[in-house]
CSV table of C-alpha atoms in Angstrom, one decimal:
chain,number,residue,atom,x,y,z
A,22,MET,CA,136.9,-62.4,183.3
A,23,LYS,CA,133.7,-60.8,181.5
A,24,THR,CA,132.2,-64.3,181.3
A,25,ILE,CA,132.8,-65.0,185.1
A,26,ILE,CA,131.4,-61.6,186.1
A,27,ALA,CA,128.4,-62.2,183.9
A,28,ALA,CA,127.6,-65.5,185.4
A,29,TYR,CA,128.2,-64.4,189.0
A,30,SER,CA,125.7,-61.5,188.4
A,31,GLN,CA,123.2,-63.8,186.8
A,32,ASN,CA,123.6,-65.8,190.1
A,33,GLN,CA,123.1,-63.2,192.4
A,34,SER,CA,120.0,-61.8,190.5
A,35,GLY,CA,118.5,-65.5,190.6
A,36,SER,CA,119.2,-65.9,194.4
A,37,PHE,CA,117.5,-62.4,195.0
A,38,ALA,CA,114.6,-63.4,193.0
A,39,SER,CA,114.3,-66.6,194.8
A,40,THR,CA,114.4,-64.8,198.2
A,41,GLN,CA,111.8,-62.5,197.0
A,42,ALA,CA,109.5,-65.3,195.9
A,43,ALA,CA,110.2,-66.9,199.3
A,44,LEU,CA,109.0,-63.9,201.2
A,45,ARG,CA,106.0,-63.4,199.2
A,46,THR,CA,105.1,-67.0,200.0
A,47,LEU,CA,105.8,-66.6,203.6
A,48,LEU,CA,103.6,-63.3,203.6
A,49,ASP,CA,100.9,-65.2,201.9
A,50,VAL,CA,100.7,-67.7,204.6
A,51,ARG,CA,97.7,-67.1,207.0
A,52,TRP,CA,99.2,-66.5,210.7
A,53,PRO,CA,96.9,-67.3,213.5
A,54,SER,CA,94.9,-64.2,214.5
A,55,ARG,CA,94.2,-62.9,217.8
A,56,LYS,CA,90.8,-64.6,217.6
A,57,ASP,CA,92.4,-68.0,216.7
A,58,PHE,CA,94.9,-67.6,219.7
A,59,LYS,CA,92.1,-66.9,222.1
A,60,ALA,CA,89.9,-70.0,220.9
A,61,CYS,CA,92.9,-72.1,221.5
A,62,ILE,CA,93.4,-71.0,225.0
A,63,GLN,CA,89.7,-71.6,225.6
A,64,LEU,CA,90.0,-75.0,224.3
A,65,LEU,CA,93.1,-75.9,226.3
A,66,SER,CA,91.2,-74.6,229.5
A,67,VAL,CA,88.3,-77.1,228.8
A,68,LEU,CA,90.6,-79.7,227.9
A,69,GLN,CA,92.4,-79.6,231.3
A,70,TRP,CA,89.1,-79.3,233.2
A,71,VAL,CA,88.0,-82.6,231.5
A,72,PHE,CA,91.2,-84.4,232.2
A,73,SER,CA,91.3,-83.2,235.9
A,74,PHE,CA,87.8,-84.5,236.8
A,75,LEU,CA,88.1,-87.8,234.7
A,76,LEU,CA,91.7,-88.7,235.4
A,77,MET,CA,93.4,-86.8,238.1
A,78,GLY,CA,92.1,-88.9,241.1
A,79,ILE,CA,93.0,-92.2,239.3
A,80,VAL,CA,96.6,-91.0,238.1
A,81,PHE,CA,97.7,-89.8,241.6
A,82,LEU,CA,96.3,-92.9,243.1
A,83,LEU,CA,98.6,-95.1,241.0
A,84,LEU,CA,101.4,-92.7,241.0
A,85,LEU,CA,101.5,-92.8,245.1
A,86,ILE,CA,101.1,-96.7,244.9
A,87,TYR,CA,104.2,-96.9,242.4
A,88,LEU,CA,106.3,-94.5,244.6
A,89,PHE,CA,105.8,-96.9,247.7
A,90,PHE,CA,107.9,-99.5,245.9
A,91,THR,CA,110.8,-97.1,244.9
A,92,ASN,CA,113.4,-95.1,246.6
A,93,PHE,CA,110.6,-92.4,247.0
A,94,TRP,CA,108.4,-94.2,249.3
A,95,PRO,CA,108.7,-91.5,252.3
A,96,ILE,CA,106.6,-89.3,250.1
A,97,PRO,CA,103.4,-91.5,249.9
A,98,ALA,CA,104.1,-92.5,253.4
A,99,LEU,CA,104.1,-88.9,254.6
A,100,TYR,CA,101.0,-88.1,252.6
A,101,LEU,CA,99.1,-91.1,254.0
A,102,THR,CA,99.8,-90.3,257.5
A,103,TRP,CA,98.8,-86.7,256.9
A,104,LEU,CA,95.6,-87.9,255.1
A,105,ILE,CA,94.6,-89.9,258.1
A,106,PHE,CA,94.5,-86.9,260.4
A,107,ASP,CA,92.9,-84.9,257.7
A,108,TRP,CA,90.3,-87.5,256.6
A,109,ASP,CA,87.2,-85.7,258.1
A,110,THR,CA,88.2,-82.1,256.7
A,111,PRO,CA,85.8,-82.4,253.5
A,112,GLU,CA,82.8,-83.1,255.9
A,113,LYS,CA,83.8,-80.1,258.1
A,114,GLY,CA,83.8,-77.2,255.6
A,115,GLY,CA,86.9,-78.2,253.5
A,116,ARG,CA,89.6,-75.8,252.6
A,117,SER,CA,88.5,-73.2,250.0
A,118,SER,CA,91.1,-71.3,248.1
A,119,ALA,CA,90.3,-68.0,246.6
A,120,TRP,CA,93.3,-68.1,244.7
A,121,VAL,CA,92.3,-71.2,242.9
A,122,ARG,CA,88.9,-70.0,242.4
A,123,GLU,CA,90.1,-66.9,240.8
A,124,TRP,CA,92.7,-68.5,238.3
A,125,PHE,CA,92.6,-66.6,235.1
A,126,ILE,CA,92.1,-69.8,233.2
A,127,TRP,CA,88.6,-69.9,234.5
A,128,ASN,CA,87.8,-66.8,232.4
A,129,HIS,CA,88.8,-68.8,229.2
A,130,PHE,CA,86.9,-71.8,230.5
A,131,ARG,CA,83.8,-69.5,230.9
A,132,ASP,CA,84.1,-67.9,227.3
A,133,TYR,CA,84.6,-71.1,225.6
A,134,PHE,CA,80.7,-72.0,225.9
A,135,PRO,CA,80.1,-69.2,227.0
A,136,VAL,CA,78.6,-69.6,230.4
A,137,GLN,CA,76.7,-66.8,232.0
A,138,LEU,CA,74.9,-66.3,235.4
A,139,VAL,CA,71.5,-64.5,235.6
A,140,LYS,CA,70.3,-63.0,239.1
A,141,THR,CA,66.4,-62.7,239.5
A,142,HIS,CA,66.2,-62.1,243.2
A,143,ASN,CA,68.5,-61.1,246.0
A,144,LEU,CA,70.0,-63.6,248.5
A,145,LEU,CA,70.3,-62.1,251.9
A,146,PRO,CA,73.8,-62.7,253.8
A,147,SER,CA,71.7,-63.1,257.0
A,148,HIS,CA,70.3,-66.5,255.8
A,149,ASN,CA,71.8,-69.9,254.5
A,150,TYR,CA,70.7,-71.3,251.3
A,151,ILE,CA,70.4,-74.8,249.5
A,152,VAL,CA,70.4,-74.1,245.7
A,153,GLY,CA,68.9,-77.0,243.6
A,154,ILE,CA,70.8,-77.1,240.2
A,155,HIS,CA,68.9,-78.6,237.3
A,156,PRO,CA,69.4,-80.2,234.9
A,157,HIS,CA,72.4,-82.4,236.1
A,158,GLY,CA,73.9,-82.8,232.7
A,159,ILE,CA,77.0,-85.1,231.9
A,160,LEU,CA,79.6,-83.1,233.9
A,161,CYS,CA,77.6,-80.4,235.5
A,162,VAL,CA,79.5,-77.6,233.7
A,163,GLY,CA,77.2,-74.8,234.5
A,164,ALA,CA,77.2,-75.5,238.2
A,165,PHE,CA,81.0,-75.7,238.3
A,166,CYS,CA,81.6,-72.5,236.4
A,167,ASN,CA,79.1,-70.5,238.6
A,168,PHE,CA,79.6,-72.0,242.1
A,169,VAL,CA,83.2,-73.1,242.0
A,170,THR,CA,85.1,-70.4,239.8
A,171,ARG,CA,84.8,-66.6,240.2
A,172,SER,CA,84.3,-66.1,236.4
A,173,THR,CA,80.8,-65.3,236.1
A,174,GLY,CA,80.6,-62.8,239.0
A,175,PHE,CA,78.6,-64.9,241.5
A,176,CYS,CA,80.0,-63.0,244.6
A,177,GLU,CA,79.4,-59.6,242.8
A,178,LYS,CA,75.8,-60.4,241.9
A,179,PHE,CA,75.2,-61.9,245.4
A,180,PRO,CA,77.3,-59.8,247.9
A,181,GLY,CA,77.9,-61.6,251.4
A,182,ILE,CA,77.0,-65.1,250.0
A,183,LYS,CA,79.7,-67.7,249.9
A,184,PRO,CA,78.9,-70.4,247.4
A,185,PHE,CA,79.7,-74.2,247.6
A,186,LEU,CA,79.2,-77.0,245.2
A,187,ALA,CA,78.3,-80.5,246.5
A,188,THR,CA,79.7,-83.6,244.7
A,189,LEU,CA,80.0,-87.4,245.1
A,190,ALA,CA,81.8,-88.3,248.4
A,191,GLY,CA,83.9,-90.8,246.7
A,192,ASN,CA,85.8,-88.1,245.0
A,193,PHE,CA,87.2,-87.1,248.4
A,194,ARG,CA,88.9,-90.5,248.8
A,195,LEU,CA,91.1,-90.2,246.0
A,196,PRO,CA,94.6,-88.6,246.9
A,197,VAL,CA,95.6,-85.0,246.0
A,198,PHE,CA,92.4,-84.9,243.8
A,199,ARG,CA,90.5,-84.1,247.1
A,200,GLU,CA,92.8,-81.3,247.9
A,201,TYR,CA,91.9,-79.9,244.3
A,202,LEU,CA,88.3,-80.2,244.9
A,203,MET,CA,88.5,-78.7,248.4
A,204,SER,CA,90.4,-75.7,247.1
A,205,GLY,CA,87.4,-74.9,244.7
A,206,GLY,CA,84.9,-74.7,247.5
A,207,LEU,CA,83.4,-78.3,246.7
A,208,CYS,CA,82.2,-80.6,249.4
A,209,PRO,CA,80.7,-84.2,249.7
A,210,VAL,CA,76.9,-84.4,248.9
A,211,THR,CA,76.4,-85.9,252.4
A,212,ARG,CA,74.2,-84.8,255.4
A,213,GLU,CA,77.2,-84.0,257.5
A,214,ALA,CA,79.1,-81.8,255.0
A,215,ILE,CA,76.2,-80.1,253.9
A,216,GLY,CA,74.7,-79.8,257.4
A,217,HIS,CA,78.0,-78.4,258.7
A,218,LEU,CA,77.9,-75.6,256.1
A,219,ILE,CA,74.3,-74.4,256.7
A,220,SER,CA,74.6,-74.6,260.6
A,221,MET,CA,78.0,-74.3,261.9
A,222,ASN,CA,79.7,-72.1,259.2
A,223,GLY,CA,77.8,-68.8,260.1
A,224,THR,CA,75.2,-67.4,257.7
A,225,GLY,CA,75.4,-66.3,254.2
A,226,ASN,CA,76.4,-69.8,252.7
A,227,ALA,CA,74.8,-71.1,249.5
A,228,VAL,CA,75.3,-74.9,248.9
A,229,ALA,CA,74.5,-76.0,245.3
A,230,ILE,CA,73.3,-79.7,244.7
A,231,ALA,CA,72.6,-81.3,241.6
A,232,VAL,CA,69.3,-82.6,242.8
A,233,GLY,CA,68.9,-85.2,240.0
A,234,GLY,CA,72.3,-86.8,240.5
A,235,ALA,CA,73.7,-89.7,238.6
A,236,ALA,CA,70.2,-91.1,237.5
A,237,GLU,CA,69.5,-87.8,235.8
A,238,SER,CA,72.7,-87.9,234.0
A,239,LEU,CA,71.5,-91.1,232.3
A,240,THR,CA,68.4,-89.3,230.7
A,241,CYS,CA,70.1,-86.1,229.4
A,242,LYS,CA,70.4,-85.4,225.7
A,243,PRO,CA,70.1,-82.5,223.4
A,244,GLY,CA,66.3,-81.6,223.0
A,245,LEU,CA,65.2,-83.7,226.0
A,246,ILE,CA,64.3,-81.9,229.3
A,247,THR,CA,63.8,-84.7,232.0
A,248,LEU,CA,64.4,-84.1,235.9
A,249,ILE,CA,64.6,-86.7,238.5
A,250,LEU,CA,63.0,-84.7,241.1
A,251,LYS,CA,59.6,-86.1,242.3
A,252,ASN,CA,61.1,-88.5,245.1
A,253,ARG,CA,64.1,-86.4,245.7
A,254,LYS,CA,63.2,-84.9,249.0
A,255,GLY,CA,66.2,-85.3,251.3
A,256,PHE,CA,67.4,-81.9,250.4
A,257,VAL,CA,64.1,-80.4,251.4
A,258,ARG,CA,64.2,-82.1,254.8
A,259,MET,CA,67.7,-81.1,255.4
A,260,ALA,CA,66.5,-77.4,254.6
A,261,LEU,CA,63.8,-77.5,257.1
A,262,GLN,CA,66.1,-79.1,259.8
A,263,HIS,CA,68.5,-76.3,259.6
A,264,GLY,CA,66.2,-73.4,258.5
A,265,ALA,CA,67.9,-72.9,255.1
A,266,HIS,CA,65.9,-71.4,252.3
A,267,LEU,CA,65.5,-73.4,249.1
A,268,VAL,CA,66.6,-71.7,245.8
A,269,PRO,CA,65.8,-73.2,242.4
A,270,ALA,CA,68.2,-72.7,239.6
A,271,PHE,CA,68.1,-73.8,235.9
A,272,SER,CA,71.1,-74.2,233.5
A,273,PHE,CA,69.5,-73.7,230.1
A,274,GLY,CA,71.8,-75.5,227.5
A,275,GLU,CA,73.6,-77.8,230.0
A,276,ASN,CA,72.0,-81.0,228.3
A,277,ASP,CA,73.3,-79.7,224.8
A,278,LEU,CA,77.0,-80.2,225.6
A,279,PHE,CA,77.3,-83.8,224.9
A,280,GLN,CA,75.5,-86.5,222.7
A,281,GLN,CA,74.6,-89.5,224.8
A,282,LEU,CA,73.3,-93.0,224.1
A,283,VAL,CA,70.3,-93.3,226.2
A,284,PHE,CA,69.2,-96.8,226.7
A,285,GLU,CA,65.5,-97.9,227.4
A,286,GLU,CA,64.4,-99.3,230.4
A,287,GLY,CA,64.4,-103.1,230.6
A,288,THR,CA,67.5,-103.4,228.3
A,289,CYS,CA,70.7,-105.0,229.5
A,290,MET,CA,72.6,-101.9,229.1
A,291,LYS,CA,70.0,-99.9,231.3
A,292,SER,CA,70.3,-102.7,233.9
A,293,PHE,CA,74.1,-102.4,233.9
A,294,GLN,CA,73.9,-98.8,234.4
A,295,ASN,CA,71.5,-99.0,237.3
A,296,ARG,CA,73.4,-101.6,239.0
A,297,PHE,CA,76.7,-99.8,238.6
A,298,GLN,CA,75.1,-96.7,240.1
A,299,LYS,CA,73.8,-98.5,243.1
A,300,LEU,CA,77.2,-100.0,243.8
A,301,LEU,CA,79.4,-97.0,243.3
A,302,GLY,CA,77.2,-93.9,243.4
A,303,PHE,CA,77.4,-92.9,239.8
A,304,ALA,CA,76.5,-94.1,236.4
A,305,PRO,CA,78.7,-95.0,233.5
A,306,CYS,CA,77.4,-92.7,230.5
A,307,PHE,CA,78.1,-93.5,227.0
A,308,PHE,CA,78.7,-90.2,225.6
A,309,TYR,CA,80.6,-88.1,223.1
A,310,GLY,CA,81.5,-84.6,222.2
A,311,ARG,CA,83.9,-82.8,219.9
A,312,GLY,CA,87.2,-83.5,219.4
A,313,PHE,CA,90.5,-81.4,220.0
A,314,THR,CA,91.3,-80.6,216.4
A,315,SER,CA,87.7,-79.6,215.1
A,316,VAL,CA,84.3,-79.0,216.4
A,317,HIS,CA,83.0,-81.5,213.6
A,318,SER,CA,85.2,-84.4,215.0
A,319,ARG,CA,84.3,-86.6,217.7
A,320,GLY,CA,85.9,-86.8,221.1
A,321,PHE,CA,85.4,-86.2,224.9
A,322,LEU,CA,85.4,-82.3,224.9
A,323,PRO,CA,82.0,-80.6,225.4
A,324,PHE,CA,80.6,-78.8,222.3
A,325,PRO,CA,80.8,-75.0,222.5
A,326,ARG,CA,77.2,-74.2,223.0
A,327,PRO,CA,76.0,-71.4,225.4
A,328,ILE,CA,74.9,-72.1,229.0
A,329,THR,CA,72.7,-69.7,231.1
A,330,THR,CA,72.2,-70.6,234.7
A,331,VAL,CA,69.2,-68.5,236.1
A,332,ILE,CA,68.9,-68.3,239.9
A,333,GLY,CA,65.4,-68.1,240.9
A,334,GLU,CA,63.3,-66.6,243.9
A,335,PRO,CA,64.1,-68.4,247.2
A,336,VAL,CA,61.3,-70.3,248.9
A,337,THR,CA,61.3,-69.3,252.6
A,338,VAL,CA,61.6,-72.4,255.0
A,339,PRO,CA,61.2,-72.4,258.6
A,340,LYS,CA,63.4,-74.2,261.0
A,341,ILE,CA,61.9,-77.5,262.1
A,342,GLU,CA,64.3,-80.0,263.7
A,343,ARG,CA,61.9,-83.2,263.1
A,344,PRO,CA,59.6,-82.3,260.2
A,345,SER,CA,56.9,-84.6,259.4
A,346,CYS,CA,56.4,-86.2,256.0
A,347,GLY,CA,53.5,-84.0,255.2
A,348,ILE,CA,55.5,-80.9,255.8
A,349,VAL,CA,58.3,-82.2,253.7
A,350,ASP,CA,55.9,-83.0,250.9
A,351,THR,CA,54.4,-79.3,251.2
A,352,TYR,CA,57.8,-77.6,250.9
A,353,HIS,CA,58.9,-80.0,248.1
A,354,ALA,CA,55.8,-79.1,246.3
A,355,MET,CA,56.4,-75.4,246.7
A,356,TYR,CA,60.0,-75.9,245.5
A,357,VAL,CA,58.7,-77.7,242.3
A,358,LYS,CA,56.2,-74.8,241.8
A,359,ALA,CA,59.1,-72.4,242.1
A,360,LEU,CA,61.1,-74.1,239.4
A,361,LEU,CA,58.4,-74.5,237.0
A,362,LYS,CA,57.7,-70.8,237.1
A,363,LEU,CA,61.4,-70.3,236.8
A,364,PHE,CA,61.8,-72.5,233.9
A,365,ASN,CA,58.5,-71.2,231.8
A,366,ASP,CA,59.6,-67.5,232.5
A,367,HIS,CA,62.9,-67.9,230.9
A,368,LYS,CA,62.6,-70.7,228.5
A,369,ILE,CA,61.9,-68.8,225.3
A,370,LYS,CA,64.7,-66.1,226.2
A,371,TYR,CA,67.3,-68.6,226.3
A,372,GLY,CA,66.8,-71.0,223.3
A,373,LEU,CA,63.6,-73.1,223.9
A,374,SER,CA,60.1,-72.8,222.5
A,375,GLU,CA,56.9,-72.1,224.0
A,376,THR,CA,56.0,-75.5,223.8
A,377,ASP,CA,59.0,-77.1,225.6
A,378,GLU,CA,57.9,-78.4,228.9
A,379,LEU,CA,59.7,-79.9,232.0
A,380,GLN,CA,59.3,-83.8,232.4
A,381,ILE,CA,59.6,-84.4,236.2
A,382,LEU,CA,60.1,-88.1,237.3
């Protein structure tokens, strides 16, 4: 009996020691901190944004086509019927949703880079504005965060001003994706859509346009600041026709978010990109960013690098329904001058050197 009791006691002591060792090992494990958890949420917020803009439209298009050949065919049939009646809504002001623009996830999206908005002059609610966003970058992160979401305090810094962001008209032909875009205050970058916002939507509207467009996205890479602007005068003519003031804005750090293969003029790949752009309105960029697991891996997520969008001084524009080419050139030159001043006044403060210059093509 004594032998059995001794063996049992020894077994219990061993089990207790093993449990203590396991607990010590568990306590030694590094659990995710509050900072780690916050970084994970920020990463997921950017991931959903990238997937939404790159895949959402195509996924829902294919899904609706598939449903047409199933027992659920009434769903795409009803949506298509409604789409026919709603087709022109993006050209007539869209359907902006304050609820979508104030989603808490946009705060995490902002903090991932981070993105900040800097005000240098007031914008009066009694006027309408066309805001030129430079540079375009790969995905216009700064423009989206400042003019679509409410995370950087645009409405607080510019009270009475309603921000909108113009993007490719083709995006509004994709089912469901168009509703998502309109809910964020995006509109097609067409004369009809922009003209409606700055002439038939009251005053206090600020429509942001990435002036350089798809052509500029092909030139962006870290350390290179090239703007496609010299012959981009349509936005100036539109501002004159509607009496909307022109506002230059520059997003410092926008070109640092991705690495891109930039092809020289005359090469086969450059010719392919140019033809693709003329055909579909956008150009295929061969770029990469960070991966999901590590900032040192490669993937399609932007690098977490700061973006500072500085809103410059408005260029006062009179209303001239039929401006001559000379008048358009004059106000275009005034806009370029204001943009250069904005860039030179803030470049050192936001990460550039005194010798860095804007190259305008």
